[in-house]
Each structure stands twice: as structure tokens, then as C-alpha cells.
Tab-separated table of C-alpha atoms and ligand atoms in Angstrom:
chain	number	residue	atom	x	y	z
A	7	MET	CA	-21.716	-4.425	11.774
A	8	ALA	CA	-21.605	-0.923	13.139
A	9	ILE	CA	-23.562	1.808	11.422
A	10	THR	CA	-20.353	3.330	10.001
A	11	GLY	CA	-19.707	0.253	7.860
A	12	GLU	CA	-23.239	0.449	6.486
A	13	THR	CA	-22.801	4.100	5.640
A	14	VAL	CA	-19.573	3.314	3.778
A	15	ALA	CA	-21.226	0.435	1.918
A	16	ARG	CA	-24.139	2.685	0.832
A	17	ARG	CA	-21.749	5.349	-0.406
A	18	LEU	CA	-19.869	2.736	-2.416
A	19	THR	CA	-23.030	1.929	-4.374
A	20	THR	CA	-23.119	5.470	-5.783
A	21	VAL	CA	-19.410	6.386	-5.879
A	22	ARG	CA	-18.178	7.941	-9.135
A	23	LYS	CA	-14.414	7.679	-8.663
A	24	LEU	CA	-12.861	5.643	-5.861
A	25	LEU	CA	-9.305	5.905	-4.582
A	26	VAL	CA	-7.948	3.287	-2.190
A	27	LEU	CA	-4.680	4.053	-0.399
A	28	THR	CA	-3.038	1.237	1.546
A	29	GLY	CA	-0.073	0.809	3.875
A	30	ALA	CA	1.587	-1.977	5.814
A	31	GLY	CA	-1.491	-2.558	8.012
A	32	VAL	CA	-3.325	-4.158	5.086
A	33	SER	CA	-0.760	-6.974	5.017
A	34	LYS	CA	-0.534	-7.332	8.790
A	35	GLU	CA	-3.211	-10.026	8.913
A	36	SER	CA	-1.196	-11.971	6.310
A	37	GLY	CA	1.577	-12.165	8.907
A	38	ILE	CA	3.815	-9.446	7.461
A	39	PRO	CA	5.236	-7.075	10.091
A	40	THR	CA	4.415	-3.365	9.804
A	41	PHE	CA	7.178	-0.745	9.971
A	42	ARG	CA	6.511	1.293	13.065
A	43	GLY	CA	5.960	0.356	16.665
A	44	GLU	CA	7.655	-2.454	18.562
A	45	GLU	CA	6.870	-5.139	16.047
A	46	GLY	CA	8.458	-3.102	13.239
A	47	LEU	CA	11.883	-3.773	14.677
A	48	TRP	CA	14.285	-6.134	12.956
A	49	ARG	CA	17.036	-7.154	15.334
A	50	GLN	CA	17.830	-3.803	16.976
A	51	TYR	CA	17.189	-1.730	13.836
A	52	ARG	CA	14.291	0.511	12.907
A	53	ALA	CA	13.087	0.774	9.289
A	54	GLU	CA	14.377	4.367	9.140
A	55	GLU	CA	17.899	3.065	9.796
A	56	LEU	CA	17.851	0.447	7.031
A	57	ALA	CA	15.671	1.913	4.284
A	58	THR	CA	18.149	4.589	3.234
A	59	PRO	CA	20.818	4.932	0.508
A	60	GLN	CA	23.303	5.775	3.284
A	61	ALA	CA	22.652	2.469	5.078
A	62	PHE	CA	23.161	0.602	1.801
A	63	ALA	CA	26.411	2.447	1.053
A	64	ARG	CA	27.669	1.755	4.578
A	65	ASN	CA	26.617	-1.858	4.912
A	66	PRO	CA	25.028	-3.367	1.778
A	67	LYS	CA	25.214	-6.915	3.192
A	68	LEU	CA	23.140	-5.944	6.222
A	69	VAL	CA	20.537	-4.184	4.066
A	70	TRP	CA	20.318	-7.132	1.633
A	71	GLU	CA	19.990	-9.475	4.597
A	72	TRP	CA	16.989	-7.473	5.862
A	73	TYR	CA	15.346	-7.538	2.427
A	74	ARG	CA	16.009	-11.279	1.982
A	75	TRP	CA	14.416	-11.914	5.401
A	76	ARG	CA	11.362	-9.904	4.389
A	77	GLN	CA	11.155	-11.571	0.965
A	78	GLY	CA	11.052	-14.952	2.733
A	79	ILE	CA	8.143	-13.916	4.962
A	80	ILE	CA	6.234	-12.384	2.044
A	81	LYS	CA	6.704	-15.414	-0.238
A	82	ASN	CA	5.176	-17.670	2.398
A	83	ALA	CA	2.297	-15.281	3.125
A	84	GLN	CA	-1.103	-15.354	1.446
A	85	PRO	CA	-3.396	-12.466	0.485
A	86	ASN	CA	-5.905	-11.854	3.292
A	87	GLN	CA	-9.590	-10.909	3.184
A	88	ALA	CA	-8.700	-7.215	2.937
A	89	HIS	CA	-6.537	-7.678	-0.192
A	90	LEU	CA	-9.270	-9.830	-1.731
A	91	ALA	CA	-12.042	-7.338	-0.925
A	92	ILE	CA	-10.021	-4.487	-2.467
A	93	ALA	CA	-9.538	-6.558	-5.636
A	94	GLN	CA	-13.327	-7.055	-5.736
A	95	LEU	CA	-13.945	-3.314	-5.399
A	96	GLU	CA	-11.936	-2.805	-8.583
A	97	ILE	CA	-14.321	-5.186	-10.388
A	98	HIS	CA	-17.480	-3.473	-9.101
A	99	ILE	CA	-16.385	0.148	-9.442
A	100	GLN	CA	-15.311	1.193	-12.890
A	101	ASN	CA	-13.431	4.359	-12.033
A	102	PHE	CA	-10.994	2.963	-9.516
A	103	LEU	CA	-7.350	3.278	-8.488
A	104	LEU	CA	-5.423	1.469	-5.774
A	105	VAL	CA	-2.343	3.316	-4.556
A	106	THR	CA	-0.198	1.217	-2.253
A	107	GLN	CA	2.896	2.072	-0.271
A	108	ASN	CA	3.566	-1.636	0.153
A	109	VAL	CA	6.371	-3.313	-1.758
A	110	ASP	CA	5.113	-6.850	-1.059
A	111	ASN	CA	3.267	-7.431	-4.371
A	112	ILE	CA	0.369	-9.030	-2.466
A	113	HIS	CA	-2.307	-6.738	-3.903
A	114	TYR	CA	-1.275	-7.997	-7.348
A	115	ARG	CA	-1.381	-11.608	-6.173
A	116	ALA	CA	-4.901	-10.941	-4.823
A	117	GLY	CA	-6.023	-9.778	-8.287
A	118	SER	CA	-5.625	-5.989	-8.200
A	119	ARG	CA	-4.553	-4.550	-11.572
A	120	LYS	CA	-5.421	-0.834	-11.425
A	121	LEU	CA	-2.514	-0.438	-9.074
A	122	VAL	CA	0.275	2.050	-8.377
A	123	GLU	CA	3.158	0.785	-6.225
A	124	LEU	CA	4.454	4.100	-4.884
A	125	HIS	CA	7.446	2.641	-3.042
A	126	GLY	CA	8.464	-0.012	-5.585
A	127	ASN	CA	8.511	-3.785	-5.402
A	128	ILE	CA	10.662	-5.982	-3.185
A	129	PHE	CA	10.897	-8.720	-5.841
A	130	ARG	CA	12.707	-6.424	-8.275
A	131	ALA	CA	16.266	-5.141	-8.067
A	132	LYS	CA	18.010	-2.357	-9.946
A	133	CYS	CA	21.579	-1.395	-10.690
A	134	ASN	CA	22.820	1.586	-8.720
A	135	ARG	CA	25.048	2.539	-11.667
A	136	CYS	CA	23.030	2.010	-14.903
A	137	ASP	CA	19.512	1.572	-13.408
A	138	LYS	CA	18.889	-1.725	-15.271
A	139	LYS	CA	16.066	-3.679	-13.634
A	140	TYR	CA	16.337	-7.307	-12.549
A	141	LEU	CA	13.776	-9.774	-11.251
A	142	GLU	CA	14.430	-11.807	-8.137
A	143	PRO	CA	15.776	-14.378	-7.318
A	144	LEU	CA	19.333	-13.134	-7.713
A	145	THR	CA	22.380	-15.096	-6.687
A	146	GLY	CA	25.089	-14.111	-4.260
A	147	GLU	CA	25.147	-12.133	-1.051
A	148	LEU	CA	25.914	-8.923	-2.948
A	149	PRO	CA	24.454	-9.316	-6.450
A	150	GLU	CA	26.084	-7.371	-9.281
A	151	CYS	CA	24.883	-5.962	-12.602
A	152	ALA	CA	26.358	-6.969	-15.971
A	153	CYS	CA	27.920	-3.463	-16.033
A	154	GLY	CA	29.792	-4.139	-12.780
A	155	GLY	CA	27.522	-1.873	-10.705
A	156	ARG	CA	25.947	-3.048	-7.469
A	157	LEU	CA	22.352	-4.250	-7.446
A	158	ARG	CA	19.946	-2.982	-4.813
A	159	PRO	CA	16.268	-3.641	-4.090
A	160	ASP	CA	14.027	-1.642	-6.486
A	161	VAL	CA	12.253	0.193	-3.692
A	162	VAL	CA	12.113	3.850	-2.658
A	163	TRP	CA	14.285	4.707	0.316
A	164	PHE	CA	14.138	7.806	2.530
A	165	GLY	CA	15.553	10.832	0.759
A	166	GLU	CA	14.914	9.324	-2.688
A	167	THR	CA	12.297	10.629	-5.065
A	168	LEU	CA	9.307	8.551	-6.080
A	169	ASN	CA	8.706	7.673	-9.717
A	170	PRO	CA	7.222	10.951	-11.061
A	171	ASP	CA	4.666	9.200	-13.323
A	172	ASP	CA	3.378	7.112	-10.406
A	173	LEU	CA	3.185	10.143	-8.165
A	174	ASP	CA	1.361	12.213	-10.819
A	175	ARG	CA	-1.123	9.403	-11.364
A	176	ALA	CA	-1.782	9.054	-7.624
A	177	PHE	CA	-2.020	12.798	-6.936
A	178	GLY	CA	-4.141	13.403	-10.066
A	179	PHE	CA	-6.591	10.674	-9.094
A	180	ALA	CA	-6.716	11.968	-5.493
A	181	ARG	CA	-7.740	15.411	-6.741
A	182	GLU	CA	-10.531	13.954	-8.879
A	183	CYS	CA	-11.983	11.193	-6.724
A	184	ASP	CA	-15.216	11.625	-4.790
A	185	MET	CA	-14.354	8.987	-2.188
A	186	ALA	CA	-11.069	7.767	-0.678
A	187	LEU	CA	-10.566	4.686	1.501
A	188	VAL	CA	-7.354	4.970	3.525
A	189	ILE	CA	-6.407	1.616	4.961
A	190	GLY	CA	-3.621	0.515	7.311
A	191	THR	CA	-1.175	3.385	7.077
A	192	SER	CA	0.272	5.488	9.889
A	193	GLY	CA	0.356	8.449	7.499
A	194	VAL	CA	3.754	9.678	8.590
A	195	VAL	CA	5.715	9.104	5.390
A	196	GLN	CA	5.609	11.802	2.726
A	197	PRO	CA	4.601	12.345	-0.005
A	198	ALA	CA	2.101	9.423	0.300
A	199	ALA	CA	0.665	10.923	3.499
A	200	THR	CA	-0.531	13.963	1.529
A	201	ILE	CA	-2.825	11.897	-0.708
A	202	PRO	CA	-5.862	11.673	1.650
A	203	PHE	CA	-5.618	15.417	2.370
A	204	LEU	CA	-5.530	16.219	-1.356
A	205	ALA	CA	-8.674	14.133	-1.813
A	206	LYS	CA	-10.331	15.871	1.144
A	207	GLN	CA	-9.387	19.346	-0.094
A	208	THR	CA	-11.018	18.720	-3.432
A	209	GLY	CA	-14.251	17.537	-1.840
A	210	ALA	CA	-13.903	13.758	-1.555
A	211	TRP	CA	-15.439	11.785	1.263
A	212	VAL	CA	-12.554	10.225	3.209
A	213	VAL	CA	-12.833	6.984	5.166
A	214	GLU	CA	-10.026	5.701	7.382
A	215	ILE	CA	-9.787	2.052	8.406
A	216	ASN	CA	-7.149	1.630	11.112
A	217	PRO	CA	-7.368	0.345	14.707
A	218	THR	CA	-4.925	3.091	15.847
A	219	PRO	CA	-5.467	6.864	15.470
A	220	THR	CA	-3.274	8.696	12.928
A	221	ALA	CA	-2.734	12.271	11.755
A	222	LEU	CA	-5.658	11.736	9.373
A	223	THR	CA	-8.149	10.550	11.996
A	224	GLY	CA	-9.374	14.038	12.946
A	225	SER	CA	-9.939	15.010	9.299
A	226	ALA	CA	-11.568	11.809	8.023
A	227	ASP	CA	-15.340	11.781	7.439
A	228	ILE	CA	-15.626	8.288	8.871
A	229	VAL	CA	-13.142	6.317	10.959
A	230	ILE	CA	-13.485	2.575	11.395
A	231	SER	CA	-11.165	1.525	14.217
A	232	GLN	CA	-11.049	-2.179	13.418
A	233	PRO	CA	-8.686	-4.539	11.574
A	234	CYS	CA	-9.277	-4.173	7.842
A	235	ALA	CA	-9.438	-7.911	7.068
A	236	GLU	CA	-12.496	-8.100	9.341
A	237	VAL	CA	-14.246	-4.971	8.163
A	238	LEU	CA	-13.680	-4.857	4.408
A	239	PRO	CA	-15.394	-8.166	3.519
A	240	GLU	CA	-18.438	-7.056	5.532
A	241	ILE	CA	-18.549	-3.704	3.750
A	242	LEU	CA	-18.203	-5.448	0.398
A	243	SER	CA	-21.037	-7.847	1.083
A	244	LEU	CA	-23.319	-5.052	2.357
A	245	MET	CA	-22.484	-3.049	-0.763
A	246	GLN	CA	-23.448	-5.987	-2.978
A	247	ASN	CA	-26.726	-6.425	-1.054
A	248	PHE	CA	-27.584	-2.740	-1.404
A	249	SER	CA	-26.776	-2.805	-5.150
A	250	GLU	CA	-28.942	-5.870	-5.705
A	251	ALA	CA	-31.819	-4.306	-3.756
A	252	ALA	CA	-31.525	-1.165	-5.889
A	253	ASP	CA	-31.447	-3.260	-9.095
A	254	ASP	CA	-34.556	-5.172	-7.983
A	255	ALA	CA	-36.386	-1.936	-7.201
A	256	GLN	CA	-35.434	-0.602	-10.633
A	257	ALA	CA	-36.605	-3.831	-12.334
A	258	ASN	CA	-39.958	-3.572	-10.513
A	259	ARG	CA	-40.402	-0.034	-11.795
A	260	ASP	CA	-39.519	-0.988	-15.413
B	24	LIG	C1	-3.858	-1.814	10.600
B	24	LIG	C2	-3.948	-3.132	10.927
B	24	LIG	C3	-5.020	-3.789	10.486
B	24	LIG	C4	-2.056	-2.404	11.826
B	24	LIG	N1	-5.940	-3.115	9.741
B	24	LIG	N2	-4.677	-1.091	9.924
B	24	LIG	C5	7.929	16.455	4.389
B	24	LIG	C6	7.989	16.602	5.761
B	24	LIG	C7	8.864	15.833	6.518
B	24	LIG	C8	9.680	14.879	5.913
B	24	LIG	C9	9.605	14.717	4.561
B	24	LIG	C10	8.748	15.500	3.811
B	24	LIG	N3	8.878	15.135	2.505
B	24	LIG	C11	9.772	14.140	2.426
B	24	LIG	C12	10.252	13.875	3.661
B	24	LIG	C13	11.253	12.850	3.988
B	24	LIG	C14	10.701	11.455	4.047
B	24	LIG	C15	9.614	11.359	5.106
B	24	LIG	O1	8.428	11.311	4.855
B	24	LIG	N4	10.007	11.298	6.365
B	24	LIG	C16	9.054	11.173	7.469
B	24	LIG	C17	9.235	9.822	8.170
B	24	LIG	C18	9.209	12.320	8.374
B	24	LIG	N5	10.188	11.032	2.738
B	24	LIG	C19	10.990	10.641	1.769
B	24	LIG	O2	12.201	10.648	1.913
B	24	LIG	C20	10.358	10.200	0.473
B	24	LIG	N6	10.995	10.834	-0.608
B	24	LIG	C21	10.729	12.118	-0.954
B	24	LIG	O3	9.847	12.778	-0.432
B	24	LIG	O4	11.548	12.621	-1.963
B	24	LIG	C22	11.620	14.028	-2.138
B	24	LIG	C23	12.421	14.598	-0.989
B	24	LIG	C24	13.619	14.001	-0.643
B	24	LIG	C25	14.348	14.504	0.444
B	24	LIG	C26	13.856	15.567	1.191
B	24	LIG	C27	12.625	16.127	0.837
B	24	LIG	C28	11.922	15.631	-0.266
B	24	LIG	C29	10.554	8.708	0.269
B	24	LIG	C30	9.856	7.884	1.276
B	24	LIG	C31	10.155	6.396	1.046
B	24	LIG	C32	9.578	5.521	2.134
B	24	LIG	N7	10.111	4.210	2.026
B	24	LIG	C33	9.678	3.152	2.910
B	24	LIG	C34	10.552	1.904	2.622
B	24	LIG	C35	10.151	1.278	1.286
B	24	LIG	C36	10.959	0.066	0.982
B	24	LIG	C37	10.750	-1.039	1.969
B	24	LIG	O5	9.611	-1.517	2.167
B	24	LIG	O6	11.746	-1.421	2.577
B	24	LIG	O7	8.300	2.855	2.685
B	24	LIG	S1	9.700	3.581	4.647
B	24	LIG	C38	8.251	2.681	5.084
B	24	LIG	O8	7.201	3.598	5.512
B	24	LIG	C39	7.747	2.056	3.770
B	24	LIG	C40	6.265	2.254	3.896
B	24	LIG	O9	5.657	2.158	2.628
B	24	LIG	C41	6.161	3.600	4.532
B	24	LIG	C42	4.837	3.896	5.162
B	24	LIG	O10	4.574	3.052	6.236
B	24	LIG	P1	3.093	2.524	6.505
B	24	LIG	O11	2.648	1.696	5.390
B	24	LIG	O12	2.218	3.641	6.881
B	24	LIG	O13	3.351	1.517	7.726
B	24	LIG	P2	3.399	1.806	9.315
B	24	LIG	O14	4.071	0.646	9.956
B	24	LIG	O15	3.948	3.140	9.615
B	24	LIG	O16	1.868	1.856	9.748
B	24	LIG	C43	1.039	0.717	9.723
B	24	LIG	C44	-0.359	1.152	10.118
B	24	LIG	O17	-1.226	0.039	9.972
B	24	LIG	C45	-0.472	1.619	11.584
B	24	LIG	O18	-1.152	2.861	11.614
B	24	LIG	C46	-1.326	0.528	12.242
B	24	LIG	O19	-2.201	1.034	13.247
B	24	LIG	C47	-2.115	0.031	11.062
B	24	LIG	N8	-2.609	-1.330	11.186
B	24	LIG	N9	-2.806	-3.475	11.688
B	24	LIG	C48	-5.761	-1.805	9.485
B	24	LIG	N10	-5.210	-5.094	10.733
B	25	LIG	ZN1	24.328	-1.759	-14.324
């Protein structure tokens, strides 16, 4: 593996507080389409045209149809090596937080528990009148709440605010961490896109893993331009080797 991966692995053996921020690219190798670029299109629509309260008010059937289509893909997908490696990092590094923009629940399925889902979860719904939460599967093309209100996916659409507790937790951790791994996000959607810059401003070492350059690329301390499901398992195994070597050296001194 390239020298950059080794450098990241060495840093991970001494990290005090690690933040991992993920986006759609982390689930790409599980077969789940990302949002932007050609492959982000669903029929002729772009995500920005469907993931809004206005789109839901105008055509709730169309929006539900898009979410049902995505739910189907996600249900049949499996966690990939990147999800699994991130779950392992949580086990090895005590002071850890995973902040994901993904709504696919796959980090959880891979074992991650110290997890903030900034944009919600596609397998939950909520009432647009009384805010009651429901778990999928729901019946009917246009599911309704017991109160008569309309149910909608429990995700954060453009123009809507994020859960303030989740955002505080993510921003607070970003300000305190000494290393941030930013994986598979184009970094165009706010406020999530601010997180790596907050970490950087307060002195953290920022690593980007993304085959395509983003607005963060120029500011990151290390950029690994490869698919994350290839790179992360290698970094994890190098990190474990370095830790074991350090433990052995310590044991020899004792
Ligand atoms: C790989 C890979 C591999 C591929 N390995 N990498 C300040 C300035 C300007 C605008 C705003 C602003 N503040 C707020 C706004 C408005 C708006 C916004 O940011 N707009 C911008 C687009 C300009 N933000 C909001 O409205 C947010 N709310 C808010 O701020 O409230 C307060 C407020 C309201 C109104 C006005 C002002 C303030 C809410 C944002 C909610 C975003 N929701 C969505 C949908 C969620 C539900 C669903 O899933 O349907 O979240 S949009 C969509 O984008 C989804 C994603 O989580 C999010 C981010 O996308 P992500 O993950 O980065 O995916 P991609 O596809 O963009 O990128 C994939 C990357 O992976 C690429 O870079 C690839 O190269 C890479 N990749 N394979 C590693 N194998
Ligand atoms: Zn209701």
C-alpha cells in the first residue's frame, strides 16, 4: 500500500479522539447509488428535486416511490469492507464517533454503535402533523398516521433543520478530535460539509478518502484517492500490526 496509508495507520495507533465522517461513497461498493453525478439520477430526477418538503407536498406518491425503490436496494445490500473496518475502528479506539450522512442504516448493520445519523434513517417514517415516529414496513401507497396526518420518510430534506442534539454532538466532537477521517462524501451539503473544517480549525489531522477531488481536498492533511472498501481494511490491518509491534517492544522492555 502507498506510503499515505501507512502514515494514516501509524497515526491511528496514537490517536486520542477519532471522528469518522461518511457519505454515500462508503455504501457505493455495497451497490447503493450515490446522489450526485450521472449515476445519482433516478428516472429523470436529481436528488435535489425529490429530497425536499416541496416535492413531497406536490407529489407525495412520486417521493414515496423513490424511497421505496431505494429501500429495496438497501435491504438487499450487504455491508462492505469499509463499513466493517469502520466498525472495527470503534472497537480499537476508545474515544470515537462516527457521523454519517447516510440514511441506509448499513453502518449499524456492520456493527457501529457510536453513531450519529445526521440525515435520519430511511427505515423510519414520521407524521407530518404530530411527528409520531413509525418503523417500516408501512402499508399503502400513501401511509397515514393514527391522527390522520400524512406519513413521510424520517429523513432530513433540503431546507429542513437537522436534529439539534445530533448536530451539537457532531460539531462538539469535531472541535475536540485530534484526527478526522472523511470518507466518501462530496462535501457540498451543509451543515455536514462544515464538520471537517471545524476539526481542521481546532488542530485535528484530517484525512480524506475519496477517488474524486472535493472542496476539502486542498485542505486535507492526507488524501487517499482510492475506493474506501479497498483502502480501509489495509489501513486497519497495518494499524493492528503496528500496535502489536509496539506492545511487543513494550513487553521486551518490561
Ligand atoms: C467514494 C467511492 C468509494 C464514490 N470510496 N468515496 C450554506 C450554504 C449554501 C447552502 C446551504 C447552506 N446551509 C444550508 C444550505 C442549504 C442546503 C445545502 O447544503 N445545499 C447545498 C446543496 C448547496 N442544506 C440544507 O438544506 C440542510 N438544512 C439546513 O442547513 O437547515 C438550516 C437551513 C435551512 C434553510 C436555509 C439555510 C439553513 C439539510 C440538508 C439535508 C440533505 N439531505 C439529503 C437527503 C437525505 C435523505 C435521503 O437520503 O433521501 O442528504 S441530500 C443528499 O446529500 C443526502 C446526503 O446525505 C447528502 C450528502 O451527499 P454525499 O453523501 O456527500 O453524497 P454524494 O453523492 O454527493 O457524494 C458521494 C461521494 O462519494 C463523491 O465525492 C464520490 O467521489 C465518492 N465516492 N465512490 C470513497 N468507493
Ligand atoms: Zn400524526
